[in-house]
Coordinates of C-alpha atoms in Angstrom, one line a residue:
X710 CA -61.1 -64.5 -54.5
X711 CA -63.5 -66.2 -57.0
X712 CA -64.8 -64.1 -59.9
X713 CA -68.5 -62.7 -58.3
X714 CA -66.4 -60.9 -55.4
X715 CA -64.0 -59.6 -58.7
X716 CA -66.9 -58.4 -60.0
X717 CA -68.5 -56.8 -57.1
X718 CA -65.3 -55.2 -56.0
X719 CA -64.5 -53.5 -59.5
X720 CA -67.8 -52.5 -59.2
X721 CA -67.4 -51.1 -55.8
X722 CA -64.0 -49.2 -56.9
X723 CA -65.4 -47.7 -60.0
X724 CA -68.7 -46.7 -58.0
X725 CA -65.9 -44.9 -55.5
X726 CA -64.4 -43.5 -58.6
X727 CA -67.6 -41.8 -60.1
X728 CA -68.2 -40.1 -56.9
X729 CA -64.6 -38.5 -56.9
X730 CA -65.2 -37.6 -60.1
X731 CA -68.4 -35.8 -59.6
X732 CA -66.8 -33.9 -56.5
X733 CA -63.9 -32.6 -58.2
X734 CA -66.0 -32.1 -61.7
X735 CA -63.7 -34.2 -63.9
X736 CA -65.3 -33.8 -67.3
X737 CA -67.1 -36.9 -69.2
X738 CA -64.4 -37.1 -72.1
X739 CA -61.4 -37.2 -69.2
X740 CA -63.4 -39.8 -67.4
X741 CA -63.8 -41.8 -70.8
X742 CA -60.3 -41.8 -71.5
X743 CA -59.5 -42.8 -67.8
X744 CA -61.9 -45.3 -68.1
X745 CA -60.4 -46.6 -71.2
X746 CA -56.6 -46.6 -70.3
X747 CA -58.4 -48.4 -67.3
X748 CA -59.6 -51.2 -69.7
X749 CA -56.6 -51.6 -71.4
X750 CA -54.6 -51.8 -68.8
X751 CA -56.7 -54.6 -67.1
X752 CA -56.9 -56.4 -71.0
X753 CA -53.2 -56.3 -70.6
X754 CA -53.0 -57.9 -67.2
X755 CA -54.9 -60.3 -68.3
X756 CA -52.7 -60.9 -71.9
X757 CA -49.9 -61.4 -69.8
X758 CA -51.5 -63.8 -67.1
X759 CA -52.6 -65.4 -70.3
X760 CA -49.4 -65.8 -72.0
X761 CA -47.9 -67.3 -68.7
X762 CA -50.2 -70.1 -67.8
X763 CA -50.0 -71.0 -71.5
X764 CA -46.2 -71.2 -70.6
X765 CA -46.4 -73.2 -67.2
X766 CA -49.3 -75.6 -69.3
X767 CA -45.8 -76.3 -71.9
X768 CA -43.6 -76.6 -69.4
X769 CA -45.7 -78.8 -67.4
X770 CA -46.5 -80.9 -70.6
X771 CA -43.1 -81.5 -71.1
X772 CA -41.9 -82.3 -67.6
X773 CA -44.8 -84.9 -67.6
X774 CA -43.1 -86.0 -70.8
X775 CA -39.5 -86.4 -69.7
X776 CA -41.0 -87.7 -66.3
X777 CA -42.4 -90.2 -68.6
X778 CA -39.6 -91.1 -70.3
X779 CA -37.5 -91.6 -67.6
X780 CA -39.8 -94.0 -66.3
X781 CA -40.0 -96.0 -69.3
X782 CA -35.9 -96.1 -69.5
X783 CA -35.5 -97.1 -66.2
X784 CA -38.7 -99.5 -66.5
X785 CA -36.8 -100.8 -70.0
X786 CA -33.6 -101.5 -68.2
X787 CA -35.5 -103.2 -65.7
X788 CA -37.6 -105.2 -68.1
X789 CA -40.4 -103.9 -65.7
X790 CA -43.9 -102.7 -67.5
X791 CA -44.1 -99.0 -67.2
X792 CA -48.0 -98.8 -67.3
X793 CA -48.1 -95.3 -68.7
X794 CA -49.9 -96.8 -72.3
X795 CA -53.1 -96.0 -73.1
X796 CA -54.8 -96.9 -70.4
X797 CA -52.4 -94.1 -68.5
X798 CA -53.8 -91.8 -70.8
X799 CA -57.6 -92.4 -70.1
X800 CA -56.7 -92.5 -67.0
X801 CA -55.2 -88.7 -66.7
X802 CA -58.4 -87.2 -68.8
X803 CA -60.0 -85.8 -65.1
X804 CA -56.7 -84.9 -64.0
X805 CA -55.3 -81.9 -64.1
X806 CA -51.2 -81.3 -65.8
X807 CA -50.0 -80.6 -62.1
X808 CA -52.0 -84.0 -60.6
X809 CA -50.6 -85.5 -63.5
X810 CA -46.8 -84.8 -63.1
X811 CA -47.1 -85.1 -59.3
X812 CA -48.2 -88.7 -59.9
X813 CA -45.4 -89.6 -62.3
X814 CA -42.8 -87.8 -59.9
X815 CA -44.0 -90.7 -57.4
X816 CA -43.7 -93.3 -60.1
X817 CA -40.2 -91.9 -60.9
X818 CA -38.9 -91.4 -57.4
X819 CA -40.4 -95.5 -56.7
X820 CA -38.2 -96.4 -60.2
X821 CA -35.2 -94.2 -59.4
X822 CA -35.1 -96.2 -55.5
X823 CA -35.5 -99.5 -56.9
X824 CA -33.4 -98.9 -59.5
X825 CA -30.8 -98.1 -57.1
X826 CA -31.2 -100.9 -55.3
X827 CA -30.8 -103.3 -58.3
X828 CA -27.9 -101.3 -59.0
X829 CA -26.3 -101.8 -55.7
X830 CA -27.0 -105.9 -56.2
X831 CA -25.3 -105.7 -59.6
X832 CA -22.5 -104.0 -58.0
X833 CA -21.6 -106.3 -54.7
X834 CA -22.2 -109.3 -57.5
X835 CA -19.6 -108.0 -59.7
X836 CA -17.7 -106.7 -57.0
X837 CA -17.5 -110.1 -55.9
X838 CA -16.4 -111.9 -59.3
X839 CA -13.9 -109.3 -59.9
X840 CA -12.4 -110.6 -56.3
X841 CA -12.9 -114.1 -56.4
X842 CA -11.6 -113.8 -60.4
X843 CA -8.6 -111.8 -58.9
X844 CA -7.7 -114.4 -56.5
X845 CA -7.8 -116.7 -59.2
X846 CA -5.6 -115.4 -61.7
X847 CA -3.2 -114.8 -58.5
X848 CA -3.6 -110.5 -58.6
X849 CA -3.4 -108.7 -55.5
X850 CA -5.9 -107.8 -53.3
X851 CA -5.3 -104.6 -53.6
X852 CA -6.7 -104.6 -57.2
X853 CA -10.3 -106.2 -55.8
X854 CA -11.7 -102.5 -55.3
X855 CA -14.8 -100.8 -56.6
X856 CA -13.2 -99.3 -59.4
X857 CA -15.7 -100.8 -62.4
X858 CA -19.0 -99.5 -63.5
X859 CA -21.8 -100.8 -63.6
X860 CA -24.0 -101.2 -67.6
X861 CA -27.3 -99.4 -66.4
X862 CA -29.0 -100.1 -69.9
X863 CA -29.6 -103.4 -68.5
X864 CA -30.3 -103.8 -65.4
X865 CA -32.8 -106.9 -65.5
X866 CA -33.0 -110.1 -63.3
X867 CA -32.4 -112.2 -65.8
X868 CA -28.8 -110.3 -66.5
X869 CA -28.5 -109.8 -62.6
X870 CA -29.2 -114.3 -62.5
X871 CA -26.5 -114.6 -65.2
X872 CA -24.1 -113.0 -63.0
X873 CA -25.6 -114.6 -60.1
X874 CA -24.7 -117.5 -61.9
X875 CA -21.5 -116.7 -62.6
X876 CA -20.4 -115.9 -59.2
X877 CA -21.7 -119.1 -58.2
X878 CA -19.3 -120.7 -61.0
X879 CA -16.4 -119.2 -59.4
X880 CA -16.6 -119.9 -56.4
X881 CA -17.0 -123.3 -57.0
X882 CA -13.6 -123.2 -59.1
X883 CA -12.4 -121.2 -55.4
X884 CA -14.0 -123.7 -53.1
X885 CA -12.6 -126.5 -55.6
X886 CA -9.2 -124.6 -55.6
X887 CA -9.0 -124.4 -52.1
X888 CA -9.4 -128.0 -51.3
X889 CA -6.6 -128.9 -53.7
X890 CA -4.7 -126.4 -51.8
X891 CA -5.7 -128.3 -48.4
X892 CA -5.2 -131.7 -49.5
X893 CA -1.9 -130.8 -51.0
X894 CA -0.7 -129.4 -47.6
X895 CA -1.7 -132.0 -45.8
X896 CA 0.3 -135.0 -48.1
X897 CA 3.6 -132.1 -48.3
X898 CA 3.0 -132.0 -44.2
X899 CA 3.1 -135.6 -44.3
X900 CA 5.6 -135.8 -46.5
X901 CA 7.8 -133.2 -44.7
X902 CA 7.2 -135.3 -41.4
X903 CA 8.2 -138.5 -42.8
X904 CA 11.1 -137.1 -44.4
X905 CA 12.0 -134.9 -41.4
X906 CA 11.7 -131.6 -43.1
X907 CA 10.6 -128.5 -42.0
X908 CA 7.0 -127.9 -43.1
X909 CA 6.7 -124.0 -42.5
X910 CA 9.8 -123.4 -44.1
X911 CA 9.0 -125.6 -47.0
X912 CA 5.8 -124.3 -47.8
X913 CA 7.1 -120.5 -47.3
X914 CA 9.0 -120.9 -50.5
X915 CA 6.0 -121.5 -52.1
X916 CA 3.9 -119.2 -51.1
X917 CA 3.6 -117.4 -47.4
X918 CA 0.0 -117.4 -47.0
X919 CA -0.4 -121.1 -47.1
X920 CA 1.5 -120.9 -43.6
X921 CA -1.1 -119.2 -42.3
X922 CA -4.2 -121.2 -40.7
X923 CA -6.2 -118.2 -40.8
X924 CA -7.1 -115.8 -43.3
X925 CA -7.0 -115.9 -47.4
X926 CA -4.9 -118.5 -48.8
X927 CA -3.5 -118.2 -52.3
X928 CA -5.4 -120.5 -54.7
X929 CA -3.7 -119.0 -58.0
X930 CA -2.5 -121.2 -61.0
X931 CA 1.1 -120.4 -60.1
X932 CA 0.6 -121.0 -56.6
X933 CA -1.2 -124.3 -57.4
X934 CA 1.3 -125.3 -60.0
X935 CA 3.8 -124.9 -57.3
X936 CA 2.2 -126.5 -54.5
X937 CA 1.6 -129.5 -57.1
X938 CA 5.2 -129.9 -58.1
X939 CA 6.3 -129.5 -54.2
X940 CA 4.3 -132.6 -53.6
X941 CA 5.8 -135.1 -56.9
X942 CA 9.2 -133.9 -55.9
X943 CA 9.4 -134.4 -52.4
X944 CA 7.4 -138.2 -53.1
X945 CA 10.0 -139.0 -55.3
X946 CA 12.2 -138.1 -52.6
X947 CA 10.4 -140.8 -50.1
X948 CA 10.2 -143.5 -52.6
X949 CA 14.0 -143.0 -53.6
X950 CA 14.3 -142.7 -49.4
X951 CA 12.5 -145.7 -48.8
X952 CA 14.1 -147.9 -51.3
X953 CA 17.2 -146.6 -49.9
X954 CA 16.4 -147.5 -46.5
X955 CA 15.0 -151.2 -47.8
X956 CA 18.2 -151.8 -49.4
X957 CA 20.0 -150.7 -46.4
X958 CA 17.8 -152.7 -43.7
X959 CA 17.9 -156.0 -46.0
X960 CA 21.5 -156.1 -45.6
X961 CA 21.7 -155.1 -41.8
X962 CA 19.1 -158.1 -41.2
X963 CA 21.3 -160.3 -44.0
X964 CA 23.9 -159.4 -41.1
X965 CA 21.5 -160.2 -37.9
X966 CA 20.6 -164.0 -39.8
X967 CA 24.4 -164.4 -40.8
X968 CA 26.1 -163.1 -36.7
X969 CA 22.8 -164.4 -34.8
X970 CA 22.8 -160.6 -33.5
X971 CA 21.2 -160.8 -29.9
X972 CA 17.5 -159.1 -30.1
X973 CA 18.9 -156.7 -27.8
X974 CA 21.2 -155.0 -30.6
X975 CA 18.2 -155.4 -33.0
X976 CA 15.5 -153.4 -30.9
X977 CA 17.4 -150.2 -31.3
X978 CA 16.2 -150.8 -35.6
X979 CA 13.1 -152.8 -34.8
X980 CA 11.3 -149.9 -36.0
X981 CA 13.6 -149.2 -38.9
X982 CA 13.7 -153.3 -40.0
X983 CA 9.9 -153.4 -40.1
X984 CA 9.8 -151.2 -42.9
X985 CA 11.6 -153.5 -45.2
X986 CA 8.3 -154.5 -47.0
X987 CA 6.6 -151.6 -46.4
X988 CA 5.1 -149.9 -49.3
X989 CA 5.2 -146.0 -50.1
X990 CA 1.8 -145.0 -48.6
X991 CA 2.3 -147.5 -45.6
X992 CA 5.2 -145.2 -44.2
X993 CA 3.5 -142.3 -42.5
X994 CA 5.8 -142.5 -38.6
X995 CA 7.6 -139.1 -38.4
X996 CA 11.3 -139.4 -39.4
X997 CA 10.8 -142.5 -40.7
X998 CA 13.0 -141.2 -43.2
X999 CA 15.0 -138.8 -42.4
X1000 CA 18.5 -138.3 -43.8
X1001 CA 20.0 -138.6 -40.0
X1002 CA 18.3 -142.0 -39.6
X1003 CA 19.4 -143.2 -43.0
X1004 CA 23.4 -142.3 -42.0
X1005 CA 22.3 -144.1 -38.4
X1006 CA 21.9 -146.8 -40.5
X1007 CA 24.0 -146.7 -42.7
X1008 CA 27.0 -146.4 -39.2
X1009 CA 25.1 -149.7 -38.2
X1010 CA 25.6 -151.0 -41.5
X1011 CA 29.4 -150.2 -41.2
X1012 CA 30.1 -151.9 -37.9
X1013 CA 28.0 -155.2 -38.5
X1014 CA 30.9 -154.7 -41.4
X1015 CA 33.5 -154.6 -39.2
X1016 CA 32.3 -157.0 -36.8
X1017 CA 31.4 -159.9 -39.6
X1018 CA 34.8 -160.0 -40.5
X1019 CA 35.8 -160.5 -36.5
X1020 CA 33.2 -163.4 -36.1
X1021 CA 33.4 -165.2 -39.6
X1022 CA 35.8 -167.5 -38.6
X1023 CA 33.4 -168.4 -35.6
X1024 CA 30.0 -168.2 -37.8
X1025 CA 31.6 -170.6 -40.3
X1026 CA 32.1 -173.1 -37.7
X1027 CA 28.8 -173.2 -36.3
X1028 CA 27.1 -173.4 -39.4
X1029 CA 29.1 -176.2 -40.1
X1030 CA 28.4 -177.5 -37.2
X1031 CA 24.6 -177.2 -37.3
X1032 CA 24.8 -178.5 -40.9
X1033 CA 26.8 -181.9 -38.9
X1034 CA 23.3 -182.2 -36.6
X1035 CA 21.0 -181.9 -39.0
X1036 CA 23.0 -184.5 -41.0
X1037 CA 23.1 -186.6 -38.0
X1038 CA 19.0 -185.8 -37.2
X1039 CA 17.9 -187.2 -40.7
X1040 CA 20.7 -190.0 -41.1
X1041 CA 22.2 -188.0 -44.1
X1042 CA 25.7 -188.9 -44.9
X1043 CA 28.0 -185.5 -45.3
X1044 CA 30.7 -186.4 -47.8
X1045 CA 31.8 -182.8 -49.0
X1046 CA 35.3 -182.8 -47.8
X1047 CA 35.2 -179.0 -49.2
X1048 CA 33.5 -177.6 -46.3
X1049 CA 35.0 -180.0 -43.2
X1050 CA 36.2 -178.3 -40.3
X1051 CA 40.0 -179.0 -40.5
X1052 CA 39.4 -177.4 -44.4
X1053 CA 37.8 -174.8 -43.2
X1054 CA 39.9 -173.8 -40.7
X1055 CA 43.1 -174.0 -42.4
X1056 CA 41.3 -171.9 -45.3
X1057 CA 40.0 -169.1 -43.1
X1058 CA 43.5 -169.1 -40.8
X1059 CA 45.3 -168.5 -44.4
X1060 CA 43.6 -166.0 -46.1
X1061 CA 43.2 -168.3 -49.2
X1062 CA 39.3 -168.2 -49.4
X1063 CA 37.1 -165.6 -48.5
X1064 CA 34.8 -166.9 -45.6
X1065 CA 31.8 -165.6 -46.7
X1066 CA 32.0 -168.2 -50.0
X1067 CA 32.4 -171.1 -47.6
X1068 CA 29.4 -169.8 -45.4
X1069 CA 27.5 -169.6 -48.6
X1070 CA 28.5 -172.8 -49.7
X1071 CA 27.9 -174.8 -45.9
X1072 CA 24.1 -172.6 -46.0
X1073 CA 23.4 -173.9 -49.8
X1074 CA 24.2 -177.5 -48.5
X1075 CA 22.3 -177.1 -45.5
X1076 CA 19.1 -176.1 -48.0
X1077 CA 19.9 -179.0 -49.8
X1078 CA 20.0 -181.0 -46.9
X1079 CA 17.0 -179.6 -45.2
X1080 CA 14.9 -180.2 -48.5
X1081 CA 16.0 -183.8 -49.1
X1082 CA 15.2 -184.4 -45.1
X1083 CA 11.7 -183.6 -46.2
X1084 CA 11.7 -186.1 -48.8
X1085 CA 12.9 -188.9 -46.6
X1086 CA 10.5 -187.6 -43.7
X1087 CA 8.1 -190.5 -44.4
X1088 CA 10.7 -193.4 -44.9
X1089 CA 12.7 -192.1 -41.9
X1090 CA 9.4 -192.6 -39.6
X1091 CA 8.9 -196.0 -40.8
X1092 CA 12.4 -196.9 -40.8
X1093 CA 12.5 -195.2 -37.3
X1094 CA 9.5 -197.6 -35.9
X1095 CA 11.3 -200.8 -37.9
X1096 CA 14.6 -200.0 -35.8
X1097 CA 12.3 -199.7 -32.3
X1098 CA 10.4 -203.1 -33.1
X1099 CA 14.1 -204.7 -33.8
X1100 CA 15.0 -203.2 -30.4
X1101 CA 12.0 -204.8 -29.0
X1102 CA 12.6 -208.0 -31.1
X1103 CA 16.1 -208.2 -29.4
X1104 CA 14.8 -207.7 -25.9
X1105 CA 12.0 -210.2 -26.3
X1106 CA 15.0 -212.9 -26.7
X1107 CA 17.0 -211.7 -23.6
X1108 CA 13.8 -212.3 -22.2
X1109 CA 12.9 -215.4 -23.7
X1110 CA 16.5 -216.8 -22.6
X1111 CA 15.9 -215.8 -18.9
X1112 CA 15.2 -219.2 -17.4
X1113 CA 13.4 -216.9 -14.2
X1114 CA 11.0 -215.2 -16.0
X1115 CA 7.9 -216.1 -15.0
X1116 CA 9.4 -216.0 -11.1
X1117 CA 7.2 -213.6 -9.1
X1118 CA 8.9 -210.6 -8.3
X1119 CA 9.0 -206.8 -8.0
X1120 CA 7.7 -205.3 -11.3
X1121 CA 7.2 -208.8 -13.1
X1122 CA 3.2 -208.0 -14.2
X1123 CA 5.0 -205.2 -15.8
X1124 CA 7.7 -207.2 -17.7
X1125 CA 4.8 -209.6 -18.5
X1126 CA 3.0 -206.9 -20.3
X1127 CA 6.1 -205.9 -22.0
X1128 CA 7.1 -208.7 -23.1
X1129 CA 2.9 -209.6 -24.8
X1130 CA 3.6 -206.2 -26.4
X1131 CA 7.0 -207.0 -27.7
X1132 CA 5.5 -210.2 -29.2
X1133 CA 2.6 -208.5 -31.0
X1134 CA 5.4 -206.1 -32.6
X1135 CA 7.6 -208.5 -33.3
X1136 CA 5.2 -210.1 -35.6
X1137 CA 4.2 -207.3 -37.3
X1138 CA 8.0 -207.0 -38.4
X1139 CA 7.4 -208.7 -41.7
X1140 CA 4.9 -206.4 -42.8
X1141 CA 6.6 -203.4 -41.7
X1142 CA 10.0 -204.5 -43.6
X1143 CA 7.8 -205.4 -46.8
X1144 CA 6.2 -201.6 -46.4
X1145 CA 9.5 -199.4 -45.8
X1146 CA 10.9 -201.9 -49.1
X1147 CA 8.3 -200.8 -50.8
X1148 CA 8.4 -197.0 -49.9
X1149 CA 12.4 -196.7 -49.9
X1150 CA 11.7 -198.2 -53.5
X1151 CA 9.2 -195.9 -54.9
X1152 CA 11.7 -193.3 -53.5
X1153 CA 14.9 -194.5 -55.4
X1154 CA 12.7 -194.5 -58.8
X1155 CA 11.9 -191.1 -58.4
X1156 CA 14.9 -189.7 -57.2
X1157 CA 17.3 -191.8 -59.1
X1158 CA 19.1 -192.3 -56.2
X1159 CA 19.5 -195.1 -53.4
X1160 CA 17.7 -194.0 -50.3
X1161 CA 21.1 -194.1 -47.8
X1162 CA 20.6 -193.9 -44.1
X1163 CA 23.9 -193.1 -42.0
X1164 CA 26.2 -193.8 -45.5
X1165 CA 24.6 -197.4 -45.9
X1166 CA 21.5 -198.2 -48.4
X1167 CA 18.5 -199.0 -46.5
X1168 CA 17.4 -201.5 -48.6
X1169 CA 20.0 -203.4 -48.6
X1170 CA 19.7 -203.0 -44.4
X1171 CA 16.3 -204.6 -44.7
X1172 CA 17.3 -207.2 -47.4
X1173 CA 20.1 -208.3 -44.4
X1174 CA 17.7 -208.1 -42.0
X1175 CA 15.0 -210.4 -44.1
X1176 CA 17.8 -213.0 -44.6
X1177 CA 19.6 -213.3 -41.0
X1178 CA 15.6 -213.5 -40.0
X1179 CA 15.3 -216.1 -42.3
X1180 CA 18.2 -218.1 -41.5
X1181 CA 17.2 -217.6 -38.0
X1182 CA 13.8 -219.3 -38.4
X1183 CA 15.2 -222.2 -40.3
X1184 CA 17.7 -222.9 -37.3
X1185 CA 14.7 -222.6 -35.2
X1186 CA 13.2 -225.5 -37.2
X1187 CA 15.9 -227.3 -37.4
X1188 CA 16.3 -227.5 -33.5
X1189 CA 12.8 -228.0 -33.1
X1190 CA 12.5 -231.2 -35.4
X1191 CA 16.1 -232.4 -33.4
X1192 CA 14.7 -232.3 -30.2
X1193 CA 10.8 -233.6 -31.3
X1194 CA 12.6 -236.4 -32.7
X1195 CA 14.7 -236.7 -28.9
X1196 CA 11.3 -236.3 -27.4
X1197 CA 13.0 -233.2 -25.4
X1198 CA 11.2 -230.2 -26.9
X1199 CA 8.5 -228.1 -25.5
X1200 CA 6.6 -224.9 -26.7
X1201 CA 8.3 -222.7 -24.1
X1202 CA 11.9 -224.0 -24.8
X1203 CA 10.9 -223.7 -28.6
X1204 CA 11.0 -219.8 -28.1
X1205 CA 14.1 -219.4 -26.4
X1206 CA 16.2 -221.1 -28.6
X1207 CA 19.2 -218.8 -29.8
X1208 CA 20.5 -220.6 -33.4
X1209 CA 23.9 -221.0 -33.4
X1210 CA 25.6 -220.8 -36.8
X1211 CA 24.3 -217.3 -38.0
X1212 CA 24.7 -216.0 -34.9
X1213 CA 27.7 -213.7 -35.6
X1214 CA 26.2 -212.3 -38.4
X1215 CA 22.6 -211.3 -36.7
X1216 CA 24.9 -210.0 -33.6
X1217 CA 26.3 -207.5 -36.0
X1218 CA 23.2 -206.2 -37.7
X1219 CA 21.7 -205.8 -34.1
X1220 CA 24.9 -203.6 -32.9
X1221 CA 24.7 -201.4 -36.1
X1222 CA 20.8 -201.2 -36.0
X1223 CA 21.5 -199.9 -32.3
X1224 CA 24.2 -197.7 -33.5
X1225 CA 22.2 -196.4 -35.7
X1226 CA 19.6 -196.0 -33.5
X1227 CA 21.0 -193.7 -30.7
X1228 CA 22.9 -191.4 -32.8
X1229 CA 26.3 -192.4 -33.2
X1230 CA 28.9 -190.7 -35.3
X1231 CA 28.2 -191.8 -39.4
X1232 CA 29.4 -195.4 -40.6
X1233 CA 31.2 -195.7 -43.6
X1234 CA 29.5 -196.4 -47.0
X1235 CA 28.7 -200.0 -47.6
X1236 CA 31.5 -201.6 -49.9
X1237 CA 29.1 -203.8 -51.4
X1238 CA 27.1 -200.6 -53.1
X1239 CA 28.8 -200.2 -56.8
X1240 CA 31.0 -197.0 -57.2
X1241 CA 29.1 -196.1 -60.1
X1242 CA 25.5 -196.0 -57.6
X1243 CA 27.6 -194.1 -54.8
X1244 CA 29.4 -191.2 -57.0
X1245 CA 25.3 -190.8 -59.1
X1246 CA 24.0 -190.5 -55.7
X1247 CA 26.5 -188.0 -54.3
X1248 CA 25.7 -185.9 -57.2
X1249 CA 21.8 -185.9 -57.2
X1250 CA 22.9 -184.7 -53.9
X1251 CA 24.9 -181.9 -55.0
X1252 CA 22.7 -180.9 -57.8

C-alpha cells in the first residue's frame, strides 16, 4: 500500500469516525483526547517500526561485513583477488544493503565451492604421499587412511604444485624402488634355478608379497636390504659352486685324457665338462649347480678313482708304447732305461713305484720328444728326400747293370722314364747332401747337440756317404782310363761299372740307409761319436 492510499484511507476512517461521533454526541474535548491518544499511538508505531529497520540496516551492515571477510580469508588462502576494494564500494553506492549482501552470499557460496574443491586436491595429494611415504618407510597399509588434516590457511597452487611436486618425487623413489625389487627377483630366480633352489620359498623368507605377481609389493628399506643381501649371498654361493664344480670337472677330464674314457661314458658330463671355463655370468642352465649334481660328480669322480688304479698298469704301457712310435716316427733314439717296459712292468707288478709317477714321467718325455720332433721337422724332410734319391741312386745301378735294358718289353717306356728321372735326382744328390750338412749344422750350433737320426749322427751319415761316393767315382775313373787305354770302353759300359774295392763298405751304408728308411727297430749309437758328445746330448735331451 504506498503512502497516498495511507493517506486517503486514514482519511476515510477518521471521516467514518466523525460521523459516529456526531450520532452518538461524543463531546469535542472527548474527541480531542481520542484523537490524541490516536496520534500517539500511530507516533509510537511508527518509533518502533523505526527502531527496527535501524536494527535490520546493523545487522545487515554487519552480515555484509563478515560475508566480506570470509571472502577475503578464503580468497587469501587462495592467493585469489577478492575484488571487494574500492572499486566494490563504488560499485554498491545504487545498491541497496539487501542487493548488497545477496551479491556477496553468491561470491561466498562461489569461494566456499571452490575452496572445497582445492581442499579435496590437497587432500587426495597428501593422501597419496602419506601412502606412497608409508610404503616406503615399510608401515602398514593399514596406517595409509585419511586420518590427517588438511592447513586451510594456505590453500594456494603454488603450495598445492609443491606437493604436486613432492608426490611426483616419491613416486619416482617407488617406481625406482620397485625396479630394484624386480631386477633383484629376477638374478635371486636365476640364481635359485642355477643353484636348484626353491624360488618361492626363498623369497617367502624375505618378504611374502614379493611372491605374489599381482598386487603391492614391499619396496621398504628393510625389505630391500634384505632382498639385496639374498642376492650377494646366494652369488657367493654359485661362484664358490662353480669353482667347485671346475675343480671337480678338471680332474674327471684329467681322468678321461689319462684312461682314454670312450665318448660314450663322457656324454652323460658333456654338459657338466663344458663348464670348466665357464665364467660366473656364463652359467645360467637350470641345475647347473645343484648340490645333487655336484655329489653326481663327485660319485664319478670316485669311480674314475677306482677304475685308474684297475687300468694303470695297462695305461702305462700304452703310453710307453706310443712314446716308442713317436720315437720311431721322428728317428729319435729312446735311451731312458727308467721308463722301458720290462722296468716298468716289474715296478708296477711290485708295488715299489707308484704308477702314476712313471705315467708322468713317460708323458713329460713324450713332450720332450714331441717338441724336439718339431725342431728336426725341417732336417728330417730333407734327410727323408736325401734317403729316397739314395734309394733311387741304388736302383739306377741295378738298372744300369741289366745287360737287357733297353730290350722292348711290357712296361719298358715306363722303366725308361724311371730310370731319366732317377738320373736327374741322382745328380742333384751333391747339392742335397751339401744343404742337409749345412742345415743339420746350424742345428747342432744352436742346440749344442749332434743332430742324431735312429742313435747315429747324421752328419757323420752324410760325411760316409760323400766319401764312399767319392771313392766310388775315382774307381769309375780308374776303370775308364784302363779300358780307354785297352781301347774296350764305351759310354754305355762307362755307367754300369760297379767299382770293386769299396764295394763292401758302400753295400753297408746302402742296407743301413734302407734300414733306416722303412722303419726298422733303432741301431745302436755310432762308436765312433766321443762319450763325452753322446752323454751332453742325452742330457740336452733330458733337460
Amino acid at each position: 500500500m504506498s503512502k497516498t492510499q495511507i493517506q486517503s484511507f486514514c482519511a476515510t476512517l477518521l471521516q467514518e469516525l466523525e460521523i459516529l461521533w456526531d450520532e452518538v454526541g461524543e463531546p469535542e474535548t472527548e474527541r480531542e483526547k481520542i484523537l490524541n491518544e490516536i496520534e500517539d499511538e500511530c507516533r509510537n508505531i511508527y518509533i518502533g517500526k523505526i527502531e527496527n529497520v535501524k536494527e535490520e540496516r546493523i545487522r545487515l551492515r554487519q552480515d555484509i561485513v563478515d560475508t566480506e571477510a570470509r571472502v577475503i580469508a578464503i580468497c587469501s588462502a587462495m592467493e585469489e583477488p577478492s575484488g571487494l576494494g574500492r572499486q566494490h564500494q563504488s560499485d554498491q553506492s545504487g545498491r541497496s544493503l539487501k542487493e548488497e549482501l545477496g551479491k556477496i552470499l553468491l561470491k561466498l557460496e562461489d569461494m566456499e565451492k571452490r575452496k572445497s574443491e582445492r581442499k579435496n586436491q590437497f587432500f587426495q595429494v597428501i593422501e597419496d604421499i602419506k601412502c606412497v611415504r608409508d610404503e616406503i618407510n615399510g608401515e602398514s597399509d593399514e596406517t595409509c587412511s585419511s586420518d590427517f588434516s588438511v592447513d586451510e590457511s594456505d590453500l594456494s597452487l603454488r603450495n598445492l604444485e609443491e606437493l604436486h611436486r613432492e608426490l611426483y618425487t616419491l613416486q619416482e623413489q617407488k617406481r625406482n624402488r620397485m625396479k630394484q625389487i624386480q631386477d633383484h627377483l629376477k638374478t635371486l630366480e636365476s640364481l635359485c634355478s642355477v643353484l636348484g633352489l626353491n624360488f618361492g620359498e626363498a623369497v617367502t623368507k624375505i618378504h611374502p608379497s614379493l611372491v605374489e605377481s599381482e598386487g603391492s609389493r614391499s619396496i621398504s628399506n628393510e625389505t630391500l636390504d634384505k632382498l639385496a643381501s639374498s642376492v650377494n649371498q646366494w652369488h657367493e654361493i654359485k661362484i664358490q659352486r662353480m669353482q667347485e664344480l671346475q675343480d671337480l670337472v678338471t680332474t674327471m677330464l684329467e681322468f678321461w685324457n689319462l684312461m682314454d674314457t670312450p665318448a660314450e661314458e663322457q656324454q652323460k658330463f658333456i654338459n657338466v665338462s663344458c663348464n670348466i671355463a665357464a665364467t660366473v655370468s656364463e652359467i645360467t642352465k637350470p641345475n647347473s649347480l645343484s648340490t645333487d649334481l655336484l655329489e653326481e660328480v663327485k660319485a664319478e669322480l670316485c669311480r674314475l678313482e677306482d677304475l685308474k688304479w684297475s687300468r694303470m698298469k695297462e695305461l702305462v704301457l700304452k703310453k710307453r708304447s706310443e712314446l716308442e712310435e713317436t720315437c720311431r716316427r721322428t728317428h729319435i733314439f729312446l735311451e731312458e732305461q727308467d721308463i722301458a717296459v720290462e722296468y716298468v712292468v716289474k715296478a708296477i707288478e711290485s708295488g715299489d713305484v707308484n704308477p702314476e709317477n712313471i705315467l708322468e714321467q713317460i708323458e713329460y718325455r713324450a713332450g720332450k720328444v714331441k717338441e724336439e720332433a718339431l725342431s728336426r721337422k725341417e732336417i728330417l724332410e730333407k734327410a727323408e728326400k736325401w734317403l729316397s734319391a739314395c734309394e733311387e741312386e741304388t736302383w739306377l745301378e741295378e738298372y744300369n747293370q741289366d745287360e737287357n735294358r733297353y730290350n722292348a718289353g711290357k712296361g719298358s717306356h715306363l722303366i725308361l722314364k724311371r730310370a731319366e728321372k732317377a738320373r736327374a735326382l741322382v745328380n742333384k744328390l751333391p747339392a742335397m747332401v751339401e744343404a742337409l750338412a749345412s742345415k743339420i749344422t746350424i742345428w747342432e750350433s744352436e742346440k749344442e747337440a749332434e743332430f742324431l737320426f735312429d742313435g747315429n749322427r747324421l752328419l757323420a751319415m752324410l760325411e760316409e756317404y760323400t766319401e764312399l761316393r767319392e771313392e766310388k767315382d775315382q774307381e769309375r775313373r780308374r776303370r775308364r782310363d784302363l779300358k780307354k787305354l785297352q781301347g774296350q770302353v764305351t759310354p754305355e759300359q762307362d755307367k754300369g761299372i760297379i767299382p770293386t774295392k769299396p764295394q763292401s763298405a758302400k753295400k753297408s751304408l746302402r742296407v743301413s740307409i734302407t734300414n733306416k728308411r722303412f722303419g726298422s727297430s733303432p741301431q745302436t749309437p755310432r762308436n765312433d761319436i766321443p762319450h763325452s758328445a753322446k752323454s751332453f746330448t742325452s742330457q740336452s735331451r733330458h733337460g
